[in-house]
Amino acid sequence: MDEAPKSLILKGWKLAFSSDSMRGSGASSQGDLTSRLEVAERRVIRVAVPEIGNPELPPDDGHTWRKYGQKRILNSIFPRGYYRCTHQKSYQCPAKKTVQRLDVDPSILEVTYINHHICHLSSTAPSLAPPPPPHLLPSGGVVVNHLLTSAASNSGKMWLPLSTETGEGDAEYGVVHMADTMFNSGGAAGTSNSFMDLLIFQANAKDDSSVIRHGINL
DNA sequence: ATAATTTGACCACT
DNA sequence: AGTGGTCAAATTAT
């Protein structure tokens, strides 16, 4: 029902990136399933929702997502959206992502990325996806990319720390650069790698010419 | 017509 | 039993 141009919404996005692998919830307690079968790591990114457009519209990370479900979570007044890589059908991209609005901060969207993208391999998309930059790093990856491809030359980027309102495990973090990541599968049992690199990426919309959108229509 | 989104129900795990 | 997650069918949008 809404047909708001996504391209415009991307302007002025603030991204808070926190990488964190392995959580204590669920499987880690028993240490059974955490063997190595499910290496699904989850990265939690916080983004400020734009004042315009759908507040639940997640930022473009350079990949197309297909919503496959929405569920209401206890504790949250807002429902959680489940997205999957559109290429999963064509490329089997295991990448998934969930978008949840913080009840405490409706202006913040908590996007949880699960798994990495494996698309980009086949160049079936010649003129599609001009965004080269967005690439997750080799492991540990930082999925945070900027849609400002053409604006790469733009120097209006600012990295600053974003809030910590929850004051939970997300204690204060210093600004960092891209996560380095060293997690790997398996070994981690017991390894305390609760590190979280947080970085905020503010896209300056100085360059309107930046093509943030990639062909979505078919 | 195709593809994506929507909503509900089902399933799995805790 | 409850919650969270996924699938499936229907609907809507492109």
Short mmCIF file of C-alpha atoms (C1' of nucleotides) in Angstrom, two decimals:
data_model
loop_
_atom_site.label_atom_id
_atom_site.label_comp_id
_atom_site.label_asym_id
_atom_site.label_seq_id
_atom_site.Cartn_x
_atom_site.Cartn_y
_atom_site.Cartn_z
CA MET A 1 0.00 0.00 0.00
CA ASP A 2 2.72 2.38 0.36
CA GLU A 3 4.88 3.17 -2.47
CA ALA A 4 7.38 5.41 -0.99
CA PRO A 5 10.53 5.75 -2.95
CA LYS A 6 13.18 3.91 -1.09
CA SER A 7 15.92 5.76 -2.75
CA LEU A 8 15.17 8.89 -0.89
CA ILE A 9 14.79 7.24 2.40
CA LEU A 10 18.32 6.13 2.43
CA LYS A 11 19.62 9.51 2.88
CA GLY A 12 20.94 10.33 6.24
CA TRP A 13 21.05 6.84 7.60
CA LYS A 14 22.90 6.30 10.74
CA LEU A 15 24.20 2.86 11.23
CA ALA A 16 25.39 1.46 14.43
CA PHE A 17 27.24 -1.69 13.92
CA SER A 18 27.99 -4.11 16.62
CA SER A 19 29.44 -7.41 15.88
CA ASP A 20 28.91 -10.17 18.22
CA SER A 21 29.10 -13.76 17.63
CA MET A 22 27.72 -16.47 19.68
CA ARG A 23 25.21 -15.69 22.24
CA GLY A 24 24.39 -17.35 25.42
CA SER A 25 20.81 -17.79 24.68
CA GLY A 26 19.56 -20.96 23.41
CA ALA A 27 22.07 -23.36 22.34
CA SER A 28 25.04 -22.21 24.19
CA SER A 29 23.79 -23.25 27.53
CA GLN A 30 23.90 -26.88 26.89
CA GLY A 31 26.78 -26.69 24.55
CA ASP A 32 25.31 -29.42 22.51
CA LEU A 33 24.06 -27.87 19.39
CA THR A 34 26.81 -25.37 19.31
CA SER A 35 29.04 -27.95 17.88
CA ARG A 36 29.63 -26.69 14.46
CA LEU A 37 26.62 -27.40 12.46
CA GLU A 38 25.04 -24.10 13.02
CA VAL A 39 27.54 -21.46 12.60
CA ALA A 40 24.94 -18.94 12.01
CA GLU A 41 26.40 -15.90 13.46
CA ARG A 42 24.34 -12.93 14.21
CA ARG A 43 25.33 -9.37 13.96
CA VAL A 44 23.19 -6.76 15.49
CA ILE A 45 23.06 -3.45 13.85
CA ARG A 46 21.09 -0.52 15.02
CA VAL A 47 19.87 2.04 12.64
CA ALA A 48 17.93 5.16 13.21
CA VAL A 49 14.70 5.16 11.40
CA PRO A 50 14.09 7.97 9.04
CA GLU A 51 11.44 10.40 9.90
CA ILE A 52 9.94 9.83 6.58
CA GLY A 53 8.71 6.74 4.96
CA ASN A 54 7.98 3.54 6.72
CA PRO A 55 9.65 3.46 10.07
CA GLU A 56 10.12 -0.18 9.68
CA LEU A 57 11.93 0.03 6.44
CA PRO A 58 15.38 -1.37 6.92
CA PRO A 59 18.27 0.31 5.22
CA ASP A 60 19.63 -1.06 2.02
CA ASP A 61 22.72 -2.98 2.70
CA GLY A 62 23.33 -3.67 -0.92
CA HIS A 63 21.25 -6.77 -0.94
CA THR A 64 17.68 -7.39 -1.71
CA TRP A 65 15.59 -8.94 0.97
CA ARG A 66 12.34 -10.73 0.79
CA LYS A 67 10.11 -10.59 3.78
CA TYR A 68 8.90 -14.00 4.72
CA GLY A 69 7.27 -13.42 8.00
CA GLN A 70 6.36 -11.12 10.77
CA LYS A 71 5.79 -12.05 14.33
CA ARG A 72 4.94 -10.21 17.43
CA ILE A 73 7.44 -10.72 20.17
CA LEU A 74 6.65 -10.69 23.81
CA ASN A 75 8.30 -7.72 25.28
CA SER A 76 8.14 -5.70 22.23
CA ILE A 77 5.32 -3.57 21.22
CA PHE A 78 6.45 -3.73 17.69
CA PRO A 79 6.46 -6.85 15.59
CA ARG A 80 9.61 -8.38 14.26
CA GLY A 81 10.05 -8.72 10.57
CA TYR A 82 11.83 -11.68 9.08
CA TYR A 83 13.70 -11.16 5.88
CA ARG A 84 15.58 -13.46 3.66
CA CYS A 85 17.91 -12.85 0.78
CA THR A 86 15.96 -12.80 -2.40
CA HIS A 87 18.71 -14.77 -3.95
CA GLN A 88 18.17 -17.64 -1.67
CA LYS A 89 16.00 -19.01 -4.30
CA SER A 90 18.54 -18.58 -7.01
CA TYR A 91 21.78 -18.68 -5.21
CA GLN A 92 20.97 -20.23 -1.93
CA CYS A 93 22.15 -17.28 -0.02
CA PRO A 94 21.82 -18.23 3.64
CA ALA A 95 21.74 -14.64 4.63
CA LYS A 96 18.80 -13.71 6.73
CA LYS A 97 17.89 -10.72 8.71
CA THR A 98 15.34 -9.67 11.23
CA VAL A 99 14.21 -6.18 11.83
CA GLN A 100 12.79 -5.18 15.13
CA ARG A 101 11.87 -1.79 16.37
CA LEU A 102 13.00 -0.97 19.85
CA ASP A 103 10.10 -0.41 22.11
CA VAL A 104 12.21 1.83 24.21
CA ASP A 105 13.37 3.78 21.23
CA PRO A 106 10.93 3.67 18.43
CA SER A 107 13.34 5.73 16.48
CA ILE A 108 15.80 2.93 16.39
CA LEU A 109 15.57 -0.21 14.39
CA GLU A 110 17.46 -3.21 15.53
CA VAL A 111 18.49 -5.23 12.55
CA THR A 112 19.95 -8.61 13.19
CA TYR A 113 21.89 -10.10 10.36
CA ILE A 114 22.27 -13.81 10.25
CA ASN A 115 24.70 -15.62 8.03
CA HIS A 116 26.66 -14.12 5.23
CA HIS A 117 25.74 -13.55 1.68
CA ILE A 118 27.12 -15.81 -0.91
CA CYS A 119 25.67 -14.11 -3.85
CA HIS A 120 27.84 -12.00 -6.07
CA LEU A 121 29.49 -15.11 -7.33
CA SER A 122 27.76 -15.61 -10.56
CA SER A 123 27.67 -12.45 -12.45
CA THR A 124 24.21 -13.01 -13.53
CA ALA A 125 23.66 -9.49 -12.76
CA PRO A 126 25.61 -7.52 -15.25
CA SER A 127 24.11 -4.18 -14.89
CA LEU A 128 22.56 -5.08 -11.66
CA ALA A 129 24.12 -4.24 -8.44
CA PRO A 130 26.65 -1.70 -9.27
CA PRO A 131 27.47 -1.51 -5.68
CA PRO A 132 30.72 -3.15 -5.33
CA PRO A 133 31.71 -1.84 -2.08
CA PRO A 134 29.31 -3.54 -0.03
CA HIS A 135 31.01 -6.60 0.59
CA LEU A 136 31.19 -8.41 3.68
CA LEU A 137 34.57 -8.99 4.83
CA PRO A 138 35.95 -12.41 4.81
CA SER A 139 34.84 -13.66 8.02
CA GLY A 140 33.51 -11.56 10.58
CA GLY A 141 32.35 -9.48 8.23
CA VAL A 142 31.13 -6.22 8.18
CA VAL A 143 28.11 -6.02 6.22
CA VAL A 144 27.87 -2.42 6.65
CA ASN A 145 28.32 -0.88 3.38
CA HIS A 146 27.34 2.26 2.00
CA LEU A 147 25.02 2.56 -0.76
CA LEU A 148 26.79 5.67 -1.72
CA THR A 149 28.78 3.94 -4.28
CA SER A 150 29.14 6.67 -6.68
CA ALA A 151 29.47 8.93 -3.80
CA ALA A 152 32.48 7.06 -2.74
CA SER A 153 34.38 10.13 -3.48
CA ASN A 154 32.18 12.01 -1.21
CA SER A 155 33.92 12.90 1.92
CA GLY A 156 30.93 13.66 3.91
CA LYS A 157 31.01 10.56 5.93
CA MET A 158 31.12 10.74 9.62
CA TRP A 159 31.65 8.00 12.05
CA LEU A 160 30.38 8.61 15.44
CA PRO A 161 29.15 6.65 18.32
CA LEU A 162 25.55 6.13 18.78
CA SER A 163 23.67 5.83 21.88
CA THR A 164 23.56 3.22 24.42
CA GLU A 165 20.33 3.87 25.85
CA THR A 166 19.64 0.42 26.90
CA GLY A 167 22.61 0.28 29.04
CA GLU A 168 22.62 -3.42 28.88
CA GLY A 169 25.33 -5.52 27.57
CA ASP A 170 25.79 -2.83 25.14
CA ALA A 171 27.76 -0.81 27.39
CA GLU A 172 29.57 2.08 26.08
CA TYR A 173 31.63 1.43 23.12
CA GLY A 174 34.26 3.47 21.58
CA VAL A 175 34.24 4.20 18.04
CA VAL A 176 36.01 1.70 16.02
CA HIS A 177 36.66 1.00 12.52
CA MET A 178 35.45 -1.97 10.73
CA ALA A 179 35.35 -4.97 12.73
CA ASP A 180 38.24 -7.23 12.34
CA THR A 181 36.67 -10.30 13.18
CA MET A 182 38.23 -13.33 14.02
CA PHE A 183 35.56 -15.53 14.88
CA ASN A 184 35.40 -18.72 13.19
CA SER A 185 33.36 -21.60 13.47
CA GLY A 186 33.85 -23.98 15.95
CA GLY A 187 36.26 -23.21 18.32
CA ALA A 188 34.73 -20.85 20.28
CA ALA A 189 33.43 -22.77 22.98
CA GLY A 190 33.94 -20.80 26.02
CA THR A 191 35.89 -18.17 24.39
CA SER A 192 34.81 -14.90 25.64
CA ASN A 193 34.52 -12.90 22.60
CA SER A 194 31.84 -10.61 23.58
CA PHE A 195 33.45 -7.84 21.79
CA MET A 196 31.33 -5.52 19.95
CA ASP A 197 32.61 -3.07 17.57
CA LEU A 198 30.33 -0.29 17.10
CA LEU A 199 30.50 2.21 14.45
CA ILE A 200 28.09 4.52 13.11
CA PHE A 201 28.04 5.46 9.60
CA GLN A 202 26.30 8.55 8.70
CA ALA A 203 25.61 8.99 5.13
CA ASN A 204 25.58 12.50 4.15
CA ALA A 205 23.15 13.21 1.50
CA LYS A 206 25.20 15.87 0.01
CA ASP A 207 25.34 14.04 -3.20
CA ASP A 208 21.96 13.42 -4.46
CA SER A 209 23.44 12.02 -7.53
CA SER A 210 24.50 8.99 -5.67
CA VAL A 211 22.51 6.16 -6.93
CA ILE A 212 21.46 4.31 -3.94
CA ARG A 213 18.95 2.18 -5.56
CA HIS A 214 19.57 -0.83 -7.58
CA GLY A 215 17.14 -2.32 -9.95
CA ILE A 216 14.52 -3.87 -7.90
CA ASN A 217 11.83 -4.14 -10.41
CA LEU A 218 11.92 -6.91 -12.86
"C1'" DA B 1 2.21 -12.53 -15.42
"C1'" DT B 2 5.65 -12.35 -12.19
"C1'" DA B 3 7.36 -11.30 -7.91
"C1'" DA B 4 6.98 -9.60 -3.45
"C1'" DT B 5 4.20 -8.87 0.55
"C1'" DT B 6 0.65 -10.17 3.86
"C1'" DT B 7 -1.48 -13.00 7.41
"C1'" DG B 8 -2.25 -17.31 9.76
"C1'" DA B 9 -0.93 -21.75 11.06
"C1'" DC B 10 2.53 -25.10 11.93
"C1'" DC B 11 6.80 -26.52 13.67
"C1'" DA B 12 10.90 -26.69 16.63
"C1'" DC B 13 13.18 -25.66 20.51
"C1'" DT B 14 13.33 -24.13 25.34
"C1'" DA C 1 3.29 -24.88 27.38
"C1'" DG C 2 5.22 -20.83 25.47
"C1'" DT C 3 8.00 -18.39 22.31
"C1'" DG C 4 10.30 -17.74 18.17
"C1'" DG C 5 10.90 -18.97 13.54
"C1'" DT C 6 9.52 -20.69 9.15
"C1'" DC C 7 6.40 -22.12 5.60
"C1'" DA C 8 2.42 -21.73 2.78
"C1'" DA C 9 -1.54 -19.67 0.55
"C1'" DA C 10 -3.70 -15.51 -0.62
"C1'" DT C 11 -3.26 -10.78 -1.92
"C1'" DT C 12 -1.15 -6.84 -3.81
"C1'" DA C 13 2.13 -4.40 -6.40
"C1'" DT C 14 5.12 -3.90 -10.34
#
